[in-house]
Amino acid sequence: MKLEKTYTYLLAFSMLCIILMVLGIFTIVAMNGLPYFWLKNVAKVEMTDGKVYYGEIAGVNPKAENGSETKLKVGNRKIYGQDFLRIKDSEIKSVSYPKEIIMLERDEWGNAYGIISDIGGKEFDNIHSSVMEDKKEIMSLEKGRLLSINEEISKLNHRITKKSETGLEEKLEKLKTESAVIETDLNSKREQALIKTFSLVLADGQIDELKYYDIVKKYQPNDVSLAGKIWISVKGFFEFIFADPRESNTEGGIFPAIFGTVILVILMSIFVFPLGVIAAVFLSEYAKEGFLVKLIRNTIYNLAGVPSIVYGVFGLGFFVYAMGGSIDRIFFSDYLPSPTFGTGGIIWGALTLAVLTLPVVIVASLEGLKSVPHMYREGSYSLGSTKWEVIKDVVIPNAMPGMLTGLILAISRAAGEVAPLMMTGVVKSAVALPFDSSFPFIHLDRKFMHLGFHIYDVGFQSPNIEAARGVVFNTTLILLIIVFALNLTAILIRNRIRNKLSRSGV
Amino acid sequence: MSKDRFSANNEIASPVIEVSNFDFYYGSVKSLNSVNMKIKPKTTTAFIGPSGCGKSTLLRNFNRMNDLIEGTKNEGDILLHGESIYRKDLNVTELRSKVGMVFQKSNPFPMTIFENIAYAPLKKGIKKRSSDLTDLVEESLRGAALWDEVKDKLHKSALGLSGGQQQRLCIARVLAMKPEIILMDEPCSALDPISTMKIENLIAEIEKDYTIVIVTHNMQQAARVSSYTAFMYVGELIEYNSTTDLFSNPVMKQTEDYITGRFG
């Protein structure tokens, strides 16, 4: 009796450890990431030698080599060369937080801190918002109409030079004129926008002439109330999710990476689920049990243990080069030697992940099929069903929860894989998404961004790692949330079906 | 001995099923040994005998359910209306829709009550959402004395019904197929006495339209529901006679021992 209790405690303890580990990972990531959305006050630091800095105090290291040091985020890499300065505490004369200090988020060179003296706050905002509107228009023209015209022109050029088709010159000329008109329009718009500048008084009294065009956002952190700061943080979090990255991914948002990850996993599920289920149905219902079937089944079990990088190499060789290359030779020969499908793309990444997760789906589906009560099959046969009808009406619906369990495991595994994707199409920066408004709307040949790769790239390959810490942790947090959400969706679907199949669902 | 232990075979003139010299093997184990019997149409016939005597095996040969088990083989023949059910060009699914079956454990599909009944008719080409189908479902459920209990929850899961209701649902499901013969493999062995009684009443009710063959462990049940009874023992048909004669005046010693409860 006593021993029994000990065992119960042991089980409870193991369970507790697992829960703590999961919560621990979430908490550590969230604690390291979320504070980056908080708008920190900007300090004015005066040094004993007369130098003055504006910046956010990012941390104090009391055990540095030469006495206590303060890490100050001064931004403005154009002036300081780096985002962070380390200053000795012993050399600091005073620290104050003047209300008029402005923080500017910019497209490049990091944040700028200073004081705007030549123009009022309201006026600044008015000019800035009108410039931003122009900028948006310019961007959408560049990405939209101009891009598609240029694509069309290059297609026409191919047809004229390679296939010597005639009668296309007129159309070509028309397109070229249109493109030129848009380009001129763009240039004048851009010039008009770029001409507008203002001056920022930096900490040391220097005046920096800045273009409105480069400013993403203006804050006056020392003059914002607590409620205002909370609002800005929440907004910052959503901007992080829905904005494109800036400054080689260390600033801005991660939307293309989120989109790439989700689409990749969905595509993978579309490929792997039917294939896995069909294979499992064949193996369990049709194949005659013998040496060959046993061999195949055991091979499938073993495939689940193959390192993912091996699948990556396979994907590169088979999907990208062999399949993509063939597609290019047959359908896109005009464009060779520049590849269309014969290079990494989201479809090849998804197919590689599908191969990677196929064993999981097959094994789970086989278990699901095995668990269908024999009496259901008998019942269906006795009502005059053919074998296929029995499988379709009774066996597969009843095995569905097991099959979906396989899909859930596959999604968990696929969402976190990075290695095979690095060979089959993931890139550091791909602002053009696999789905957009330009014909044919779905571009499965496009390269894509991925949260897992983003973590690796920003965290370890970025030129400005210190400034990117927040992005790394928050990207990790989002990846965890997305894996969780995808899993939850699949689990909810499975439970709905399971309820329908059991007594409790009445 | 003046009396014939197979007198039923002599009495039945135009049988619906005729078993002739039928042997059956599971692998190398012979489980039926040269069985000869005739089944009378629109009558209830009961198979009794101790466990493992082959009564279920014989029953499951009438609609070739034993085909589903690997490694079985048979010799001799079973004729349905004089034609072999083992002939090469026979459509097994057609046979099974003519010879319906109710199992020991009720096995409604995890679908709604309506879908369960409509399962077989839909495959035969009745249109979904047609009034023919709804009529047929109602008729079948009435035929299985279940209509009044389920008419308000036709579109709820069949798994929510009680064990006895589920078994009657399975009978209704077979009735919807409009079969000629209904095979029942210990249909009441998992049911309480009241549910059992309802099913027995149901059998008496539908007997005038269907040929029923029932396997049972319960001799009182056999006596109550059947007109003819076959007693089987270790793969052989020992005695086949009208139910009254078999129970009141058994020819064979084994039969007498079994029905008086000396073994089994």
Coordinates of N, CA, C and O in Angstrom, one line a residue, chain B residues 107-198:
Chain B
N107 N -24.1 -4.0 -33.8 CA -23.0 -3.2 -34.4 C -23.5 -2.1 -35.3 O -23.2 -2.1 -36.4
P108 N -24.4 -1.2 -34.7 CA -24.7 -0.1 -35.5 C -23.5 0.8 -35.9 O -22.6 0.8 -35.0
F109 N -23.5 1.4 -37.0 CA -22.3 2.2 -37.4 C -22.4 3.5 -36.6 O -23.5 3.9 -36.2
P110 N -21.3 4.1 -36.4 CA -21.3 5.4 -35.7 C -21.8 6.5 -36.5 O -21.1 7.5 -36.9
M111 N -23.0 6.4 -36.9 CA -23.7 7.4 -37.7 C -25.1 7.7 -37.1 O -25.4 7.1 -36.0
T112 N -25.9 8.5 -37.7 CA -27.2 8.7 -37.2 C -28.1 7.4 -37.4 O -27.8 6.6 -38.2
I113 N -29.2 7.4 -36.7 CA -30.1 6.3 -36.8 C -30.6 6.2 -38.3 O -30.6 5.1 -38.9
F114 N -30.9 7.3 -38.8 CA -31.4 7.4 -40.2 C -30.4 6.8 -41.2 O -30.7 6.0 -42.0
E115 N -29.2 7.3 -41.0 CA -28.1 6.9 -41.9 C -27.8 5.4 -41.8 O -27.5 4.7 -42.8
N116 N -27.9 4.8 -40.6 CA -27.8 3.4 -40.4 C -28.8 2.6 -41.2 O -28.4 1.7 -41.9
I117 N -30.0 3.0 -41.2 CA -31.1 2.3 -41.9 C -30.9 2.5 -43.4 O -31.1 1.6 -44.2
A118 N -30.5 3.8 -43.8 CA -30.4 4.1 -45.2 C -29.2 3.5 -45.8 O -29.0 3.6 -47.1
Y119 N -28.2 3.0 -45.0 CA -26.9 2.6 -45.6 C -27.1 1.6 -46.8 O -26.5 1.9 -47.8
A120 N -27.8 0.5 -46.6 CA -27.9 -0.5 -47.7 C -28.7 0.1 -48.8 O -28.3 -0.1 -50.0
P121 N -29.9 0.6 -48.6 CA -30.8 1.1 -49.7 C -30.0 2.1 -50.6 O -30.2 2.1 -51.8
L122 N -29.2 3.0 -49.9 CA -28.5 4.0 -50.7 C -27.6 3.4 -51.7 O -27.4 3.9 -52.8
K123 N -27.0 2.3 -51.3 CA -26.1 1.6 -52.2 C -26.8 0.9 -53.4 O -26.3 0.7 -54.5
K124 N -28.1 0.6 -53.1 CA -28.9 0.0 -54.2 C -29.5 1.0 -55.2 O -30.2 0.6 -56.1
G125 N -29.2 2.3 -54.9 CA -29.6 3.3 -55.9 C -30.8 4.1 -55.5 O -31.3 4.9 -56.3
I126 N -31.3 3.9 -54.3 CA -32.4 4.9 -53.9 C -31.8 6.2 -53.7 O -30.7 6.4 -53.2
K127 N -32.5 7.2 -54.1 CA -32.0 8.6 -54.1 C -32.0 9.2 -52.7 O -32.9 9.0 -51.9
K128 N -30.9 9.8 -52.3 CA -30.8 10.5 -51.1 C -31.9 11.6 -51.0 O -32.2 12.2 -52.1
R129 N -32.4 11.9 -49.9 CA -33.5 12.9 -49.7 C -34.7 12.6 -50.5 O -35.5 13.5 -50.7
S130 N -34.9 11.4 -50.9 CA -36.2 11.1 -51.6 C -37.2 10.7 -50.6 O -36.9 10.2 -49.6
S131 N -38.5 10.8 -51.0 CA -39.5 10.4 -50.1 C -39.5 8.8 -50.0 O -39.9 8.3 -49.0
D132 N -39.1 8.2 -51.1 CA -39.0 6.7 -51.0 C -38.1 6.3 -49.9 O -38.4 5.3 -49.2
L133 N -37.0 7.0 -49.7 CA -36.0 6.6 -48.7 C -36.6 6.8 -47.3 O -36.6 5.9 -46.5
T134 N -37.2 8.0 -47.1 CA -37.8 8.3 -45.8 C -38.9 7.2 -45.4 O -39.0 6.8 -44.3
D135 N -39.7 6.9 -46.5 CA -40.7 5.9 -46.3 C -40.2 4.6 -45.9 O -40.6 3.9 -45.0
L136 N -39.1 4.2 -46.6 CA -38.5 2.9 -46.4 C -37.9 2.9 -45.0 O -38.0 1.8 -44.3
V137 N -37.3 4.0 -44.5 CA -36.7 4.0 -43.2 C -37.8 3.8 -42.1 O -37.6 3.0 -41.2
E138 N -38.9 4.6 -42.4 CA -40.0 4.4 -41.4 C -40.5 3.0 -41.4 O -40.7 2.4 -40.3
E139 N -40.7 2.5 -42.6 CA -41.3 1.1 -42.7 C -40.4 0.1 -42.0 O -40.9 -0.8 -41.2
S140 N -39.1 0.2 -42.2 CA -38.1 -0.7 -41.6 C -38.1 -0.6 -40.1 O -38.1 -1.6 -39.3
L141 N -38.1 0.7 -39.6 CA -38.1 0.9 -38.1 C -39.4 0.4 -37.5 O -39.4 -0.2 -36.4
R142 N -40.6 0.6 -38.2 CA -41.8 0.0 -37.7 C -41.7 -1.5 -37.7 O -42.2 -2.2 -36.8
G143 N -41.2 -2.0 -38.8 CA -41.0 -3.5 -38.9 C -40.2 -4.1 -37.8 O -40.5 -5.2 -37.3
A144 N -39.3 -3.3 -37.3 CA -38.4 -3.8 -36.2 C -38.9 -3.3 -34.8 O -38.2 -3.4 -33.8
A145 N -40.2 -2.8 -34.8 CA -40.9 -2.3 -33.6 C -40.0 -1.3 -32.8 O -39.9 -1.3 -31.6
L146 N -39.4 -0.4 -33.6 CA -38.5 0.6 -33.0 C -39.0 2.0 -33.3 O -38.5 3.0 -32.6
W147 N -39.9 2.1 -34.2 CA -40.3 3.5 -34.7 C -40.7 4.4 -33.6 O -40.2 5.5 -33.5
D148 N -41.6 3.9 -32.7 CA -42.2 4.8 -31.7 C -41.1 5.3 -30.7 O -41.2 6.4 -30.2
E149 N -40.0 4.5 -30.6 CA -39.0 4.9 -29.6 C -38.0 5.9 -30.2 O -37.4 6.6 -29.5
V150 N -37.8 5.9 -31.5 CA -36.8 6.7 -32.1 C -37.3 7.7 -33.1 O -36.4 8.5 -33.6
K151 N -38.6 7.8 -33.3 CA -39.0 8.7 -34.4 C -38.6 10.2 -34.2 O -38.5 10.9 -35.1
D152 N -38.4 10.5 -32.9 CA -38.0 11.9 -32.6 C -36.5 12.2 -32.7 O -36.0 13.3 -32.6
K153 N -35.7 11.1 -32.8 CA -34.3 11.3 -32.8 C -33.6 10.5 -33.9 O -32.5 10.0 -33.8
L154 N -34.3 10.6 -35.1 CA -33.7 9.9 -36.2 C -32.4 10.4 -36.6 O -31.5 9.7 -37.2
H155 N -32.1 11.7 -36.4 CA -30.9 12.2 -36.8 C -29.9 12.4 -35.7 O -29.0 13.2 -35.8
K156 N -30.1 11.6 -34.7 CA -29.1 11.5 -33.6 C -28.3 10.2 -33.7 O -28.7 9.3 -34.4
S157 N -27.1 10.2 -33.1 CA -26.2 9.1 -33.2 C -26.9 7.8 -32.8 O -27.6 7.7 -31.7
A158 N -26.7 6.7 -33.5 CA -27.3 5.4 -33.2 C -26.7 4.8 -32.0 O -27.2 4.0 -31.3
L159 N -25.5 5.3 -31.6 CA -24.8 4.8 -30.5 C -25.4 5.3 -29.2 O -25.0 4.8 -28.1
G160 N -26.3 6.2 -29.2 CA -27.0 6.7 -28.0 C -28.1 5.8 -27.6 O -28.7 5.9 -26.5
L161 N -28.5 4.8 -28.4 CA -29.6 3.9 -28.0 C -29.1 2.8 -27.0 O -27.9 2.6 -26.9
S162 N -30.1 2.2 -26.4 CA -29.7 1.1 -25.4 C -29.3 -0.1 -26.2 O -29.6 -0.2 -27.4
G163 N -28.8 -1.1 -25.5 CA -28.3 -2.3 -26.2 C -29.4 -3.0 -27.0 O -29.3 -3.4 -28.1
G164 N -30.6 -3.1 -26.3 CA -31.7 -3.8 -27.0 C -32.2 -3.0 -28.2 O -32.5 -3.6 -29.3
Q165 N -32.3 -1.7 -28.0 CA -32.7 -0.8 -29.2 C -31.7 -0.9 -30.3 O -32.1 -1.0 -31.5
Q166 N -30.4 -1.0 -29.9 CA -29.4 -1.1 -31.0 C -29.5 -2.4 -31.8 O -29.4 -2.4 -33.0
Q167 N -29.9 -3.5 -31.1 CA -30.0 -4.8 -31.8 C -31.3 -4.7 -32.7 O -31.2 -5.2 -33.8
R168 N -32.3 -4.1 -32.2 CA -33.5 -3.9 -33.1 C -33.2 -3.0 -34.3 O -33.7 -3.2 -35.4
L169 N -32.3 -2.0 -34.0 CA -31.9 -1.2 -35.1 C -31.2 -2.0 -36.2 O -31.4 -1.8 -37.4
C170 N -30.3 -2.9 -35.7 CA -29.6 -3.8 -36.6 C -30.6 -4.6 -37.5 O -30.4 -4.9 -38.6
I171 N -31.6 -5.1 -36.8 CA -32.7 -5.8 -37.5 C -33.4 -4.9 -38.5 O -33.5 -5.3 -39.7
A172 N -33.7 -3.7 -38.1 CA -34.3 -2.8 -39.0 C -33.4 -2.5 -40.2 O -33.9 -2.4 -41.4
R173 N -32.1 -2.4 -40.0 CA -31.2 -2.2 -41.0 C -31.2 -3.3 -42.0 O -31.0 -3.1 -43.2
V174 N -31.3 -4.5 -41.5 CA -31.4 -5.6 -42.4 C -32.7 -5.6 -43.2 O -32.8 -5.9 -44.4
L175 N -33.8 -5.3 -42.5 CA -35.1 -5.3 -43.1 C -35.2 -4.3 -44.3 O -35.8 -4.5 -45.3
A176 N -34.4 -3.1 -44.1 CA -34.4 -2.1 -45.1 C -33.8 -2.6 -46.4 O -34.1 -2.0 -47.5
M177 N -33.1 -3.7 -46.3 CA -32.4 -4.3 -47.5 C -33.4 -5.1 -48.3 O -33.1 -5.5 -49.4
K178 N -34.6 -5.4 -47.7 CA -35.6 -6.3 -48.2 C -35.0 -7.6 -48.6 O -35.1 -8.0 -49.8
P179 N -34.5 -8.3 -47.6 CA -33.9 -9.6 -47.9 C -34.9 -10.7 -47.9 O -36.1 -10.4 -47.6
E180 N -34.5 -11.9 -48.3 CA -35.4 -13.0 -48.3 C -35.2 -13.8 -47.0 O -36.2 -14.3 -46.4
I181 N -33.9 -13.8 -46.6 CA -33.6 -14.6 -45.4 C -32.9 -13.7 -44.4 O -32.1 -12.9 -44.8
I182 N -33.2 -13.9 -43.1 CA -32.4 -13.2 -42.1 C -31.7 -14.2 -41.2 O -32.4 -15.1 -40.6
L183 N -30.4 -14.1 -41.1 CA -29.6 -15.0 -40.3 C -29.4 -14.2 -39.0 O -29.0 -13.0 -39.0
M184 N -29.6 -14.9 -37.8 CA -29.4 -14.2 -36.5 C -28.4 -15.1 -35.7 O -28.7 -16.2 -35.4
D185 N -27.3 -14.5 -35.4 CA -26.2 -15.2 -34.7 C -26.3 -14.8 -33.2 O -25.7 -13.9 -32.8
E186 N -27.0 -15.6 -32.4 CA -27.2 -15.3 -31.0 C -27.5 -13.9 -30.8 O -26.8 -13.2 -30.1
P187 N -28.6 -13.4 -31.3 CA -28.9 -12.0 -31.3 C -29.2 -11.5 -29.9 O -29.2 -10.3 -29.7
C188 N -29.6 -12.3 -28.9 CA -30.0 -11.9 -27.6 C -29.0 -12.2 -26.5 O -29.3 -11.9 -25.4
S189 N -27.9 -12.7 -26.9 CA -27.0 -13.2 -25.8 C -26.4 -12.0 -25.0 O -25.9 -12.2 -23.9
A190 N -26.4 -10.8 -25.5 CA -25.9 -9.7 -24.7 C -27.0 -8.8 -24.2 O -26.7 -7.7 -23.8
L191 N -28.2 -9.3 -24.2 CA -29.4 -8.5 -23.8 C -30.1 -8.9 -22.5 O -30.0 -10.1 -22.2
D192 N -30.7 -8.0 -21.9 CA -31.5 -8.3 -20.7 C -32.8 -9.0 -21.1 O -33.2 -9.0 -22.3
P193 N -33.5 -9.6 -20.1 CA -34.7 -10.4 -20.5 C -35.8 -9.6 -21.2 O -36.4 -10.1 -22.1
I194 N -36.0 -8.3 -20.8 CA -37.1 -7.6 -21.5 C -36.7 -7.3 -22.9 O -37.6 -7.5 -23.8
S195 N -35.5 -6.9 -23.2 CA -35.0 -6.7 -24.6 C -35.1 -8.0 -25.4 O -35.5 -8.0 -26.5
T196 N -34.8 -9.1 -24.7 CA -34.8 -10.4 -25.3 C -36.2 -10.7 -25.8 O -36.5 -11.1 -26.9
M197 N -37.2 -10.4 -24.8 CA -38.6 -10.7 -25.1 C -39.1 -9.9 -26.3 O -39.8 -10.4 -27.2
K198 N -38.6 -8.6 -26.3 CA -39.0 -7.8 -27.5 C -38.5 -8.3 -28.8 O -39.3 -8.3 -29.8

